PDB file of C-alpha atoms in Angstrom:
ATOM      1  CA  MET A 253     108.512  84.100  45.429  1.00 59.00           C
ATOM      2  CA  SER A 254     109.911  86.894  43.001  1.00 65.00           C
ATOM      3  CA  GLU A 255     111.042  90.379  43.776  1.00 75.00           C
ATOM      4  CA  SER A 256     108.976  93.045  43.237  1.00 74.00           C
ATOM      5  CA  LYS A 257     110.713  96.638  42.613  1.00 81.00           C
ATOM      6  CA  VAL A 258     108.012  99.516  43.159  1.00 82.00           C
ATOM      7  CA  ASN A 259     108.608 103.258  44.214  1.00 83.00           C
ATOM      8  CA  ILE A 260     108.274 103.083  48.010  1.00 81.00           C
ATOM      9  CA  TYR A 261     106.519 106.774  47.434  1.00 87.00           C
ATOM     10  CA  ASP A 262     103.489 105.048  45.772  1.00 87.00           C
ATOM     11  CA  HIS A 263     101.416 104.251  47.760  1.00 88.00           C
ATOM     12  CA  ASN A 264      98.669 102.474  45.647  1.00 87.00           C
ATOM     13  CA  ALA A 265     101.909 100.684  44.062  1.00 89.00           C
ATOM     14  CA  VAL A 266     102.945  99.358  47.418  1.00 90.00           C
ATOM     15  CA  LYS A 267      99.321  98.754  48.250  1.00 90.00           C
ATOM     16  CA  GLN A 268      98.741  96.601  45.344  1.00 89.00           C
ATOM     17  CA  ILE A 269     102.456  94.463  45.507  1.00 90.00           C
ATOM     18  CA  LEU A 270     101.257  93.449  49.249  1.00 90.00           C
ATOM     19  CA  ASP A 271      97.736  92.795  48.146  1.00 87.00           C
ATOM     20  CA  ASP A 272      99.319  90.291  45.291  1.00 88.00           C
ATOM     21  CA  HIS A 273     101.847  88.530  47.450  1.00 89.00           C
ATOM     22  CA  VAL A 274      98.968  87.914  49.971  1.00 89.00           C
ATOM     23  CA  VAL A 275      97.010  86.701  47.673  1.00 86.00           C
ATOM     24  CA  LYS A 276      99.315  84.301  46.037  1.00 88.00           C
ATOM     25  CA  ILE A 277     100.736  82.774  49.879  1.00 90.00           C
ATOM     26  CA  LEU A 278      97.287  82.350  50.781  1.00 89.00           C
ATOM     27  CA  THR A 279      96.144  80.359  47.797  1.00 88.00           C
ATOM     28  CA  ASP A 280      99.522  78.171  47.535  1.00 89.00           C
ATOM     29  CA  SER A 281      98.537  77.461  51.060  1.00 90.00           C
ATOM     30  CA  GLY A 282      95.090  75.787  49.801  1.00 88.00           C
ATOM     31  CA  TYR A 283      92.890  78.632  50.395  1.00 86.00           C
ATOM     32  CA  LYS A 284      90.750  79.390  47.410  1.00 85.00           C
ATOM     33  CA  GLU A 285      89.795  82.974  46.990  1.00 78.00           C
ATOM     34  CA  ASP A 286      86.170  83.654  47.302  1.00 81.00           C
ATOM     35  CA  THR A 287      85.339  86.571  44.787  1.00 83.00           C
ATOM     36  CA  SER A 288      81.469  86.257  44.738  1.00 87.00           C
ATOM     37  CA  LEU A 289      80.622  89.829  46.467  1.00 86.00           C
ATOM     38  CA  SER A 290      82.843  91.200  43.482  1.00 87.00           C
ATOM     39  CA  ASN A 291      81.180  89.596  40.840  1.00 92.00           C
ATOM     40  CA  VAL A 292      77.503  90.386  42.901  1.00 91.00           C
ATOM     41  CA  LYS A 293      78.764  93.690  42.302  1.00 91.00           C
ATOM     42  CA  ILE A 294      79.486  93.681  38.481  1.00 94.00           C
ATOM     43  CA  VAL A 295      76.027  91.594  37.955  1.00 95.00           C
ATOM     44  CA  LEU A 296      74.465  94.719  39.645  1.00 94.00           C
ATOM     45  CA  GLY A 297      75.997  97.096  37.760  1.00 93.00           C
ATOM     46  CA  LEU A 298      75.398  95.940  34.544  1.00 95.00           C
ATOM     47  CA  ILE A 299      71.627  95.150  35.424  1.00 95.00           C
ATOM     48  CA  SER A 300      71.699  99.175  36.289  1.00 94.00           C
ATOM     49  CA  CYS A 301      73.133 100.168  32.616  1.00 94.00           C
ATOM     50  CA  GLY A 302      70.924  97.820  30.999  1.00 94.00           C
ATOM     51  CA  VAL A 303      68.156  99.605  32.836  1.00 94.00           C
ATOM     52  CA  ALA A 304      69.254 103.048  32.295  1.00 92.00           C
ATOM     53  CA  ALA A 305      70.274 102.293  28.308  1.00 93.00           C
ATOM     54  CA  LEU A 306      66.604 100.517  28.234  1.00 91.00           C
ATOM     55  CA  SER A 307      65.172 103.569  29.325  1.00 90.00           C
ATOM     56  CA  HIS A 308      67.000 106.502  27.774  1.00 88.00           C
ATOM     57  CA  TYR A 309      66.934 104.097  24.211  1.00 90.00           C
ATOM     58  CA  TYR A 310      62.970 102.899  24.271  1.00 87.00           C
ATOM     59  CA  PRO A 311      61.012 103.147  21.309  1.00 89.00           C
ATOM     60  CA  VAL A 312      58.381 104.507  22.453  1.00 86.00           C
ATOM     61  CA  PRO A 313      57.775 108.475  22.907  1.00 84.00           C
ATOM     62  CA  PHE A 314      58.225 109.679  26.514  1.00 81.00           C
ATOM     63  CA  PRO A 315      54.521 110.513  26.992  1.00 82.00           C
ATOM     64  CA  ASN A 316      53.116 106.888  26.376  1.00 86.00           C
ATOM     65  CA  ASN A 317      56.499 104.853  27.671  1.00 85.00           C
ATOM     66  CA  GLN A 318      55.588 106.558  31.431  1.00 90.00           C
ATOM     67  CA  LEU A 319      55.250 103.168  32.838  1.00 91.00           C
ATOM     68  CA  VAL A 320      58.549 101.721  31.564  1.00 91.00           C
ATOM     69  CA  LEU A 321      60.659 105.063  32.753  1.00 91.00           C
ATOM     70  CA  LEU A 322      59.010 104.246  36.419  1.00 92.00           C
ATOM     71  CA  VAL A 323      59.786 100.904  36.446  1.00 93.00           C
ATOM     72  CA  CYS A 324      63.110 101.574  35.119  1.00 92.00           C
ATOM     73  CA  VAL A 325      64.138 104.080  38.074  1.00 93.00           C
ATOM     74  CA  ILE A 326      62.751 101.871  40.783  1.00 95.00           C
ATOM     75  CA  SER A 327      64.969  98.640  39.405  1.00 95.00           C
ATOM     76  CA  TYR A 328      67.900 101.294  38.673  1.00 94.00           C
ATOM     77  CA  SER A 329      67.059 102.630  42.514  1.00 94.00           C
ATOM     78  CA  ILE A 330      66.929  98.835  43.693  1.00 95.00           C
ATOM     79  CA  CYS A 331      70.456  98.319  42.024  1.00 93.00           C
ATOM     80  CA  SER A 332      71.976 101.278  43.468  1.00 93.00           C
ATOM     81  CA  LEU A 333      70.547 100.952  47.357  1.00 94.00           C
ATOM     82  CA  ILE A 334      71.507  97.577  46.981  1.00 92.00           C
ATOM     83  CA  LEU A 335      75.442  98.425  45.611  1.00 91.00           C
ATOM     84  CA  GLN A 336      75.435 101.098  48.253  1.00 91.00           C
ATOM     85  CA  TYR A 337      74.164  98.166  51.211  1.00 89.00           C
ATOM     86  CA  LEU A 338      77.243  96.651  49.995  1.00 87.00           C
ATOM     87  CA  SER A 339      79.575  98.859  50.117  1.00 85.00           C
ATOM     88  CA  LEU A 340      78.976 100.052  53.490  1.00 84.00           C
ATOM     89  CA  ILE A 341      78.260  97.452  55.529  1.00 79.00           C
ATOM     90  CA  HIS A 342      80.366  93.914  53.717  1.00 73.00           C
ATOM     91  CA  ILE A 343      83.168  96.313  52.035  1.00 68.00           C
ATOM     92  CA  SER A 344      84.111  98.842  55.577  1.00 65.00           C
ATOM     93  CA  GLU A 345      83.074  95.672  57.499  1.00 60.00           C
ATOM     94  CA  PRO A 346      84.504  92.229  56.107  1.00 55.00           C
ATOM     95  CA  THR A 347      83.511  90.009  59.604  1.00 56.00           C
ATOM     96  CA  ARG A 348      79.413  91.226  59.275  1.00 53.00           C
ATOM     97  CA  LEU A 349      77.785  88.311  57.558  1.00 50.00           C
ATOM     98  CA  LEU A 350      74.624  89.341  55.588  1.00 47.00           C
TER      99      LEU A 350
END
């Protein structure tokens, strides 16, 4: 394994180096890194951003687009709740199953 130099007083840099080395050791041992949770979070974030952009830039003026705004607000809230659930349950307690 290559030697990495890091400032030992920079906790974030030390954690990053340790994480990188642990991932390298595990992948070299034949384990595969599971990035499905990260991918789900990215997709939910993109959907939330798309819904927010749609609600702001919908071409119909306000009184006539109330249904679109309602659907956008509900969709954004659902995506945010799912992201919060993933953050609280699966990231803080990774051994817990869906």
